[in-house]
PDB file of C-alpha atoms in Angstrom:
ATOM      1  CA  THR A   1      88.875  95.955  86.515  1.00 61.00           C
ATOM      2  CA  GLN A   2      91.577  95.002  88.990  1.00 70.00           C
ATOM      3  CA  LEU A   3      90.348  92.425  91.490  1.00 87.00           C
ATOM      4  CA  LEU A   4      91.845  91.445  94.815  1.00 92.00           C
ATOM      5  CA  GLU A   5      90.993  88.094  96.356  1.00 94.00           C
ATOM      6  CA  GLN A   6      91.667  87.407 100.002  1.00 95.00           C
ATOM      7  CA  SER A   7      91.948  84.078 101.725  1.00 95.00           C
ATOM      8  CA  PRO A   8      90.805  82.733 103.988  1.00 96.00           C
ATOM      9  CA  GLN A   9      87.510  84.563 104.372  1.00 94.00           C
ATOM     10  CA  PHE A  10      87.201  83.491 108.027  1.00 96.00           C
ATOM     11  CA  LEU A  11      89.857  82.547 110.550  1.00 97.00           C
ATOM     12  CA  SER A  12      89.173  81.459 114.116  1.00 97.00           C
ATOM     13  CA  ILE A  13      92.202  80.663 116.251  1.00 97.00           C
ATOM     14  CA  GLN A  14      93.381  80.444 119.848  1.00 97.00           C
ATOM     15  CA  GLU A  15      95.511  83.060 121.519  1.00 98.00           C
ATOM     16  CA  GLY A  16      99.198  82.441 120.882  1.00 97.00           C
ATOM     17  CA  GLU A  17      98.800  80.807 117.471  1.00 98.00           C
ATOM     18  CA  ASN A  18     100.330  82.149 114.277  1.00 98.00           C
ATOM     19  CA  LEU A  19      98.366  82.916 111.135  1.00 97.00           C
ATOM     20  CA  THR A  20      98.758  84.170 107.590  1.00 98.00           C
ATOM     21  CA  VAL A  21      96.251  86.033 105.430  1.00 98.00           C
ATOM     22  CA  TYR A  22      96.715  86.211 101.675  1.00 98.00           C
ATOM     23  CA  CYS A  23      95.774  88.817  99.096  1.00 97.00           C
ATOM     24  CA  ASN A  24      96.069  87.822  95.444  1.00 95.00           C
ATOM     25  CA  SER A  25      95.433  89.407  92.074  1.00 93.00           C
ATOM     26  CA  SER A  26      96.035  88.656  88.415  1.00 90.00           C
ATOM     27  CA  SER A  27      96.994  92.314  87.949  1.00 91.00           C
ATOM     28  CA  VAL A  28     100.172  94.130  88.871  1.00 92.00           C
ATOM     29  CA  PHE A  29      99.769  96.829  91.499  1.00 91.00           C
ATOM     30  CA  SER A  30     102.114  99.746  92.108  1.00 89.00           C
ATOM     31  CA  SER A  31     101.477  99.293  95.828  1.00 90.00           C
ATOM     32  CA  LEU A  32      99.203  97.438  98.216  1.00 93.00           C
ATOM     33  CA  GLN A  33      97.754  98.494 101.526  1.00 94.00           C
ATOM     34  CA  TRP A  34      96.451  96.577 104.516  1.00 96.00           C
ATOM     35  CA  TYR A  35      93.677  97.965 106.710  1.00 96.00           C
ATOM     36  CA  ARG A  36      92.210  96.642 109.948  1.00 97.00           C
ATOM     37  CA  GLN A  37      88.617  97.261 110.889  1.00 95.00           C
ATOM     38  CA  GLU A  38      87.333  96.687 114.406  1.00 93.00           C
ATOM     39  CA  PRO A  39      83.628  96.061 115.067  1.00 88.00           C
ATOM     40  CA  GLY A  40      81.604  99.262 114.842  1.00 88.00           C
ATOM     41  CA  GLU A  41      84.500 101.275 113.429  1.00 92.00           C
ATOM     42  CA  GLY A  42      85.878 102.258 110.061  1.00 94.00           C
ATOM     43  CA  PRO A  43      89.012 100.681 108.557  1.00 95.00           C
ATOM     44  CA  VAL A  44      92.377 102.002 109.680  1.00 95.00           C
ATOM     45  CA  LEU A  45      95.518 101.798 107.578  1.00 92.00           C
ATOM     46  CA  LEU A  46      98.182  99.426 108.933  1.00 95.00           C
ATOM     47  CA  VAL A  47     100.808  99.534 106.216  1.00 93.00           C
ATOM     48  CA  THR A  48     101.576 100.321 102.591  1.00 92.00           C
ATOM     49  CA  VAL A  49     104.007  98.118 100.652  1.00 93.00           C
ATOM     50  CA  VAL A  50     105.485  99.625  97.539  1.00 91.00           C
ATOM     51  CA  THR A  51     108.465  97.595  96.298  1.00 91.00           C
ATOM     52  CA  GLY A  52     108.265  94.045  94.961  1.00 93.00           C
ATOM     53  CA  GLY A  53     109.672  91.641  97.565  1.00 94.00           C
ATOM     54  CA  GLU A  54     109.344  94.245 100.317  1.00 95.00           C
ATOM     55  CA  VAL A  55     108.858  93.057 103.887  1.00 97.00           C
ATOM     56  CA  LYS A  56     107.553  95.381 106.599  1.00 96.00           C
ATOM     57  CA  LYS A  57     107.137  94.600 110.262  1.00 97.00           C
ATOM     58  CA  LEU A  58     104.741  96.220 112.677  1.00 95.00           C
ATOM     59  CA  LYS A  59     105.322  94.624 116.090  1.00 96.00           C
ATOM     60  CA  ARG A  60     103.895  91.081 115.710  1.00 97.00           C
ATOM     61  CA  LEU A  61     102.580  91.739 112.181  1.00 97.00           C
ATOM     62  CA  THR A  62     104.720  91.042 109.116  1.00 98.00           C
ATOM     63  CA  PHE A  63     103.632  92.227 105.684  1.00 97.00           C
ATOM     64  CA  GLN A  64     105.133  91.032 102.435  1.00 97.00           C
ATOM     65  CA  PHE A  65     104.678  92.259  98.869  1.00 96.00           C
ATOM     66  CA  GLY A  66     105.229  89.636  96.192  1.00 95.00           C
ATOM     67  CA  ASP A  67     108.171  89.958  93.837  1.00 94.00           C
ATOM     68  CA  ALA A  68     105.825  90.373  90.880  1.00 94.00           C
ATOM     69  CA  ARG A  69     103.658  92.870  92.809  1.00 93.00           C
ATOM     70  CA  LYS A  70     100.535  90.761  92.266  1.00 94.00           C
ATOM     71  CA  ASP A  71     100.128  89.465  95.788  1.00 95.00           C
ATOM     72  CA  SER A  72     100.712  90.264  99.426  1.00 97.00           C
ATOM     73  CA  SER A  73     100.519  88.476 102.740  1.00 97.00           C
ATOM     74  CA  LEU A  74      99.968  89.422 106.348  1.00 98.00           C
ATOM     75  CA  HIS A  75     101.480  87.171 109.006  1.00 98.00           C
ATOM     76  CA  ILE A  76     100.612  87.552 112.675  1.00 98.00           C
ATOM     77  CA  THR A  77     102.827  85.919 115.270  1.00 98.00           C
ATOM     78  CA  ALA A  78     101.414  84.876 118.634  1.00 98.00           C
ATOM     79  CA  ALA A  79      97.952  86.267 117.973  1.00 97.00           C
ATOM     80  CA  GLN A  80      96.149  88.060 120.780  1.00 97.00           C
ATOM     81  CA  PRO A  81      92.414  88.727 121.310  1.00 96.00           C
ATOM     82  CA  GLY A  82      93.102  92.372 120.494  1.00 95.00           C
ATOM     83  CA  ASP A  83      94.001  91.300 116.936  1.00 96.00           C
ATOM     84  CA  THR A  84      90.375  90.318 116.347  1.00 96.00           C
ATOM     85  CA  GLY A  85      88.847  92.218 113.449  1.00 95.00           C
ATOM     86  CA  LEU A  86      88.385  92.430 109.716  1.00 96.00           C
ATOM     87  CA  TYR A  87      91.568  92.674 107.673  1.00 97.00           C
ATOM     88  CA  LEU A  88      91.313  94.240 104.242  1.00 95.00           C
ATOM     89  CA  CYS A  89      93.882  94.519 101.500  1.00 95.00           C
ATOM     90  CA  ALA A  90      93.550  97.352  99.003  1.00 94.00           C
ATOM     91  CA  GLY A  91      95.264  98.416  95.834  1.00 91.00           C
ATOM     92  CA  PRO A  92      95.251 101.760  94.046  1.00 88.00           C
ATOM     93  CA  GLY A  93      92.539 102.267  91.467  1.00 80.00           C
ATOM     94  CA  THR A  94      92.735 104.145  88.221  1.00 75.00           C
ATOM     95  CA  SER A  95      92.976 107.655  89.643  1.00 78.00           C
ATOM     96  CA  TYR A  96      92.113 110.179  92.343  1.00 77.00           C
ATOM     97  CA  GLY A  97      93.281 108.072  95.252  1.00 81.00           C
ATOM     98  CA  LYS A  98      90.608 105.471  94.630  1.00 86.00           C
ATOM     99  CA  LEU A  99      91.173 102.034  96.114  1.00 89.00           C
ATOM    100  CA  THR A 100      90.073  98.548  95.139  1.00 90.00           C
ATOM    101  CA  PHE A 101      89.427  96.427  98.218  1.00 91.00           C
ATOM    102  CA  GLY A 102      89.551  92.702  98.727  1.00 92.00           C
ATOM    103  CA  GLN A 103      86.503  91.116 100.339  1.00 93.00           C
ATOM    104  CA  GLY A 104      88.252  90.899 103.689  1.00 93.00           C
ATOM    105  CA  THR A 105      89.317  88.258 106.218  1.00 95.00           C
ATOM    106  CA  ILE A 106      87.434  88.083 109.500  1.00 95.00           C
ATOM    107  CA  LEU A 107      89.859  87.072 112.243  1.00 97.00           C
ATOM    108  CA  THR A 108      88.692  85.931 115.663  1.00 97.00           C
ATOM    109  CA  VAL A 109      91.279  85.214 118.335  1.00 97.00           C
ATOM    110  CA  HIS A 110      89.897  83.340 121.331  1.00 97.00           C
ATOM    111  CA  PRO A 111      91.480  83.824 124.784  1.00 95.00           C
TER     112      PRO A 111
ATOM    113  CA  ASN B   1      91.229 116.927 115.246  1.00 72.00           C
ATOM    114  CA  ALA B   2      88.049 114.900 114.908  1.00 81.00           C
ATOM    115  CA  GLY B   3      89.184 113.321 111.621  1.00 93.00           C
ATOM    116  CA  VAL B   4      86.207 112.014 109.631  1.00 96.00           C
ATOM    117  CA  THR B   5      82.794 112.112 111.264  1.00 97.00           C
ATOM    118  CA  GLN B   6      79.492 110.715 110.023  1.00 97.00           C
ATOM    119  CA  THR B   7      75.905 111.365 111.034  1.00 97.00           C
ATOM    120  CA  PRO B   8      73.696 109.618 111.840  1.00 96.00           C
ATOM    121  CA  LYS B   9      75.228 106.448 113.275  1.00 95.00           C
ATOM    122  CA  PHE B  10      72.098 104.352 112.826  1.00 96.00           C
ATOM    123  CA  ARG B  11      68.930 104.792 110.797  1.00 96.00           C
ATOM    124  CA  VAL B  12      65.882 102.722 109.913  1.00 97.00           C
ATOM    125  CA  LEU B  13      63.872 103.698 106.847  1.00 97.00           C
ATOM    126  CA  LYS B  14      60.769 102.373 105.175  1.00 97.00           C
ATOM    127  CA  THR B  15      60.886 101.550 101.479  1.00 97.00           C
ATOM    128  CA  GLY B  16      60.434 104.715  99.445  1.00 97.00           C
ATOM    129  CA  GLN B  17      61.590 107.145 102.127  1.00 97.00           C
ATOM    130  CA  SER B  18      64.486 109.492 101.543  1.00 96.00           C
ATOM    131  CA  MET B  19      67.414 110.497 103.693  1.00 96.00           C
ATOM    132  CA  THR B  20      70.790 112.215 103.619  1.00 97.00           C
ATOM    133  CA  LEU B  21      73.968 110.983 105.250  1.00 97.00           C
ATOM    134  CA  LEU B  22      76.450 113.646 106.247  1.00 97.00           C
ATOM    135  CA  CYS B  23      80.217 113.270 106.232  1.00 98.00           C
ATOM    136  CA  ALA B  24      82.615 115.891 107.528  1.00 98.00           C
ATOM    137  CA  GLN B  25      86.413 115.967 107.633  1.00 97.00           C
ATOM    138  CA  ASP B  26      88.715 118.486 109.278  1.00 96.00           C
ATOM    139  CA  MET B  27      91.981 117.417 107.630  1.00 94.00           C
ATOM    140  CA  ASN B  28      91.653 119.680 104.558  1.00 94.00           C
ATOM    141  CA  HIS B  29      91.725 116.671 102.219  1.00 93.00           C
ATOM    142  CA  GLU B  30      90.767 117.225  98.605  1.00 92.00           C
ATOM    143  CA  TYR B  31      89.430 113.747  97.892  1.00 94.00           C
ATOM    144  CA  MET B  32      86.414 112.213  99.576  1.00 96.00           C
ATOM    145  CA  TYR B  33      84.558 108.936  99.028  1.00 97.00           C
ATOM    146  CA  TRP B  34      81.380 107.098  99.937  1.00 98.00           C
ATOM    147  CA  TYR B  35      81.450 103.298 100.264  1.00 97.00           C
ATOM    148  CA  ARG B  36      78.976 100.652 101.209  1.00 97.00           C
ATOM    149  CA  GLN B  37      80.040  97.527 103.049  1.00 95.00           C
ATOM    150  CA  ASP B  38      78.117  94.280 102.794  1.00 92.00           C
ATOM    151  CA  PRO B  39      79.083  90.890 104.241  1.00 83.00           C
ATOM    152  CA  GLY B  40      81.648  89.069 102.113  1.00 77.00           C
ATOM    153  CA  MET B  41      81.925  91.915  99.604  1.00 77.00           C
ATOM    154  CA  GLY B  42      84.474  94.238 101.130  1.00 83.00           C
ATOM    155  CA  LEU B  43      84.027  97.940 100.474  1.00 92.00           C
ATOM    156  CA  ARG B  44      82.429  99.106  97.245  1.00 93.00           C
ATOM    157  CA  LEU B  45      82.763 102.672  96.035  1.00 94.00           C
ATOM    158  CA  ILE B  46      79.469 104.494  95.484  1.00 97.00           C
ATOM    159  CA  HIS B  47      80.573 108.027  94.542  1.00 97.00           C
ATOM    160  CA  TYR B  48      83.635 110.140  95.064  1.00 96.00           C
ATOM    161  CA  SER B  49      84.742 113.751  94.876  1.00 95.00           C
ATOM    162  CA  VAL B  50      88.072 115.227  93.886  1.00 92.00           C
ATOM    163  CA  GLY B  51      87.292 118.696  95.167  1.00 92.00           C
ATOM    164  CA  GLU B  52      84.664 121.185  96.182  1.00 94.00           C
ATOM    165  CA  GLY B  53      81.836 121.282  93.670  1.00 93.00           C
ATOM    166  CA  THR B  54      82.866 118.093  91.828  1.00 94.00           C
ATOM    167  CA  THR B  55      81.526 114.561  92.106  1.00 96.00           C
ATOM    168  CA  ALA B  56      81.871 111.364  90.090  1.00 95.00           C
ATOM    169  CA  LYS B  57      80.335 107.892  89.985  1.00 95.00           C
ATOM    170  CA  GLY B  58      82.029 104.919  91.516  1.00 93.00           C
ATOM    171  CA  GLU B  59      81.393 101.215  91.182  1.00 91.00           C
ATOM    172  CA  VAL B  60      77.795 101.092  92.494  1.00 95.00           C
ATOM    173  CA  PRO B  61      76.201 104.561  92.055  1.00 97.00           C
ATOM    174  CA  ASP B  62      72.619 103.613  91.169  1.00 96.00           C
ATOM    175  CA  GLY B  63      70.017 104.848  93.659  1.00 96.00           C
ATOM    176  CA  TYR B  64      72.386 107.368  95.285  1.00 97.00           C
ATOM    177  CA  ASN B  65      73.231 111.017  94.749  1.00 97.00           C
ATOM    178  CA  VAL B  66      75.981 113.112  96.307  1.00 97.00           C
ATOM    179  CA  SER B  67      76.948 116.723  96.738  1.00 97.00           C
ATOM    180  CA  ARG B  68      80.103 118.517  97.839  1.00 97.00           C
ATOM    181  CA  LEU B  69      79.213 122.142  98.304  1.00 95.00           C
ATOM    182  CA  LYS B  70      81.974 122.690 100.849  1.00 96.00           C
ATOM    183  CA  LYS B  71      85.416 121.104 100.858  1.00 95.00           C
ATOM    184  CA  GLN B  72      84.956 119.609 104.301  1.00 97.00           C
ATOM    185  CA  ASN B  73      81.522 118.068 103.710  1.00 97.00           C
ATOM    186  CA  PHE B  74      80.347 115.245 101.459  1.00 98.00           C
ATOM    187  CA  LEU B  75      76.664 114.335 101.478  1.00 98.00           C
ATOM    188  CA  LEU B  76      75.136 111.046 100.330  1.00 98.00           C
ATOM    189  CA  GLY B  77      71.453 111.027  99.463  1.00 97.00           C
ATOM    190  CA  LEU B  78      68.966 108.240  98.971  1.00 96.00           C
ATOM    191  CA  GLU B  79      65.909 109.617  97.161  1.00 92.00           C
ATOM    192  CA  SER B  80      63.735 106.498  97.392  1.00 96.00           C
ATOM    193  CA  ALA B  81      65.214 103.872  99.677  1.00 96.00           C
ATOM    194  CA  ALA B  82      65.023 100.180  98.754  1.00 97.00           C
ATOM    195  CA  PRO B  83      65.699  97.102 100.910  1.00 97.00           C
ATOM    196  CA  SER B  84      68.777  96.405  98.720  1.00 96.00           C
ATOM    197  CA  GLN B  85      70.290  99.566 100.164  1.00 97.00           C
ATOM    198  CA  THR B  86      70.411  98.061 103.638  1.00 97.00           C
ATOM    199  CA  SER B  87      74.105  98.254 104.410  1.00 97.00           C
ATOM    200  CA  VAL B  88      76.811  99.965 106.408  1.00 97.00           C
ATOM    201  CA  TYR B  89      77.964 103.179 104.750  1.00 98.00           C
ATOM    202  CA  PHE B  90      81.445 104.577 105.206  1.00 98.00           C
ATOM    203  CA  CYS B  91      82.808 107.934 104.224  1.00 98.00           C
ATOM    204  CA  ALA B  92      86.527 108.448 103.704  1.00 97.00           C
ATOM    205  CA  SER B  93      88.905 111.218 102.775  1.00 96.00           C
ATOM    206  CA  SER B  94      92.426 110.882 101.470  1.00 93.00           C
ATOM    207  CA  TYR B  95      95.729 112.586 100.920  1.00 83.00           C
ATOM    208  CA  LYS B  96      98.852 111.526  99.077  1.00 78.00           C
ATOM    209  CA  GLY B  97     101.624 110.373 101.384  1.00 74.00           C
ATOM    210  CA  ALA B  98     105.053 108.910 100.702  1.00 71.00           C
ATOM    211  CA  GLY B  99     103.601 105.485  99.953  1.00 68.00           C
ATOM    212  CA  GLY B 100     100.663 106.677  97.908  1.00 75.00           C
ATOM    213  CA  TYR B 101      97.166 107.650  98.920  1.00 83.00           C
ATOM    214  CA  GLU B 102      96.030 106.850 102.442  1.00 87.00           C
ATOM    215  CA  GLN B 103      92.326 106.872 103.155  1.00 91.00           C
ATOM    216  CA  PHE B 104      90.881 107.908 106.503  1.00 93.00           C
ATOM    217  CA  PHE B 105      87.497 106.477 107.319  1.00 96.00           C
ATOM    218  CA  GLY B 106      84.599 107.618 109.422  1.00 96.00           C
ATOM    219  CA  PRO B 107      82.893 105.306 111.942  1.00 95.00           C
ATOM    220  CA  GLY B 108      80.095 104.340 109.563  1.00 96.00           C
ATOM    221  CA  THR B 109      76.313 104.603 109.353  1.00 97.00           C
ATOM    222  CA  ARG B 110      74.253 101.445 109.704  1.00 96.00           C
ATOM    223  CA  LEU B 111      71.157 101.781 107.529  1.00 97.00           C
ATOM    224  CA  THR B 112      68.253  99.367 107.499  1.00 97.00           C
ATOM    225  CA  VAL B 113      65.517  99.703 104.876  1.00 97.00           C
ATOM    226  CA  LEU B 114      62.327  97.807 105.688  1.00 96.00           C
TER     227      LEU B 114
END
């Protein structure tokens, strides 16, 4: 079973601060995804990283896939209250589009 | 397009009662999934379906049954609810894009079993 471990589990910061969330595994993944889930809603895909060493930017969010394709990170610059939510990393399972999810990082950005 | 919808949004059951959660998607996706989400445990796959008339067990299938009689609908049933099934349930459907499979989630059903 491929496991994904996220850290930290909780993050509480002030508006304007920077932060990084990590997603680690002992297994190699062909790709990794990051989802954001707002309170009372389902997760929504932010990005998919496919190539080892790949860096993708989405406005103030920067996603990186490790060279060995065993880990990924999400960096947020100048966090805003609207970034508050649960961030989940996910890797492809054995078949049929299944995903293995990390346990999530709950981010709270205070005004 | 409505995307993925789930009914009901909230439900309270007594131990031993039964209920069915309905998921519908209008994106013509072949694959559909049911997850449960519990604090600190991410999303765990209960059952999934790779097409109309087919279902398969996921990571935590015990106590649940599913059916996919129509491509757009995926039903999750609890025959005899237990307090351990108190959770938030999410349905998702997926398609294969350029970067692999992307899953689209419904808004969830919050179930409490007393």
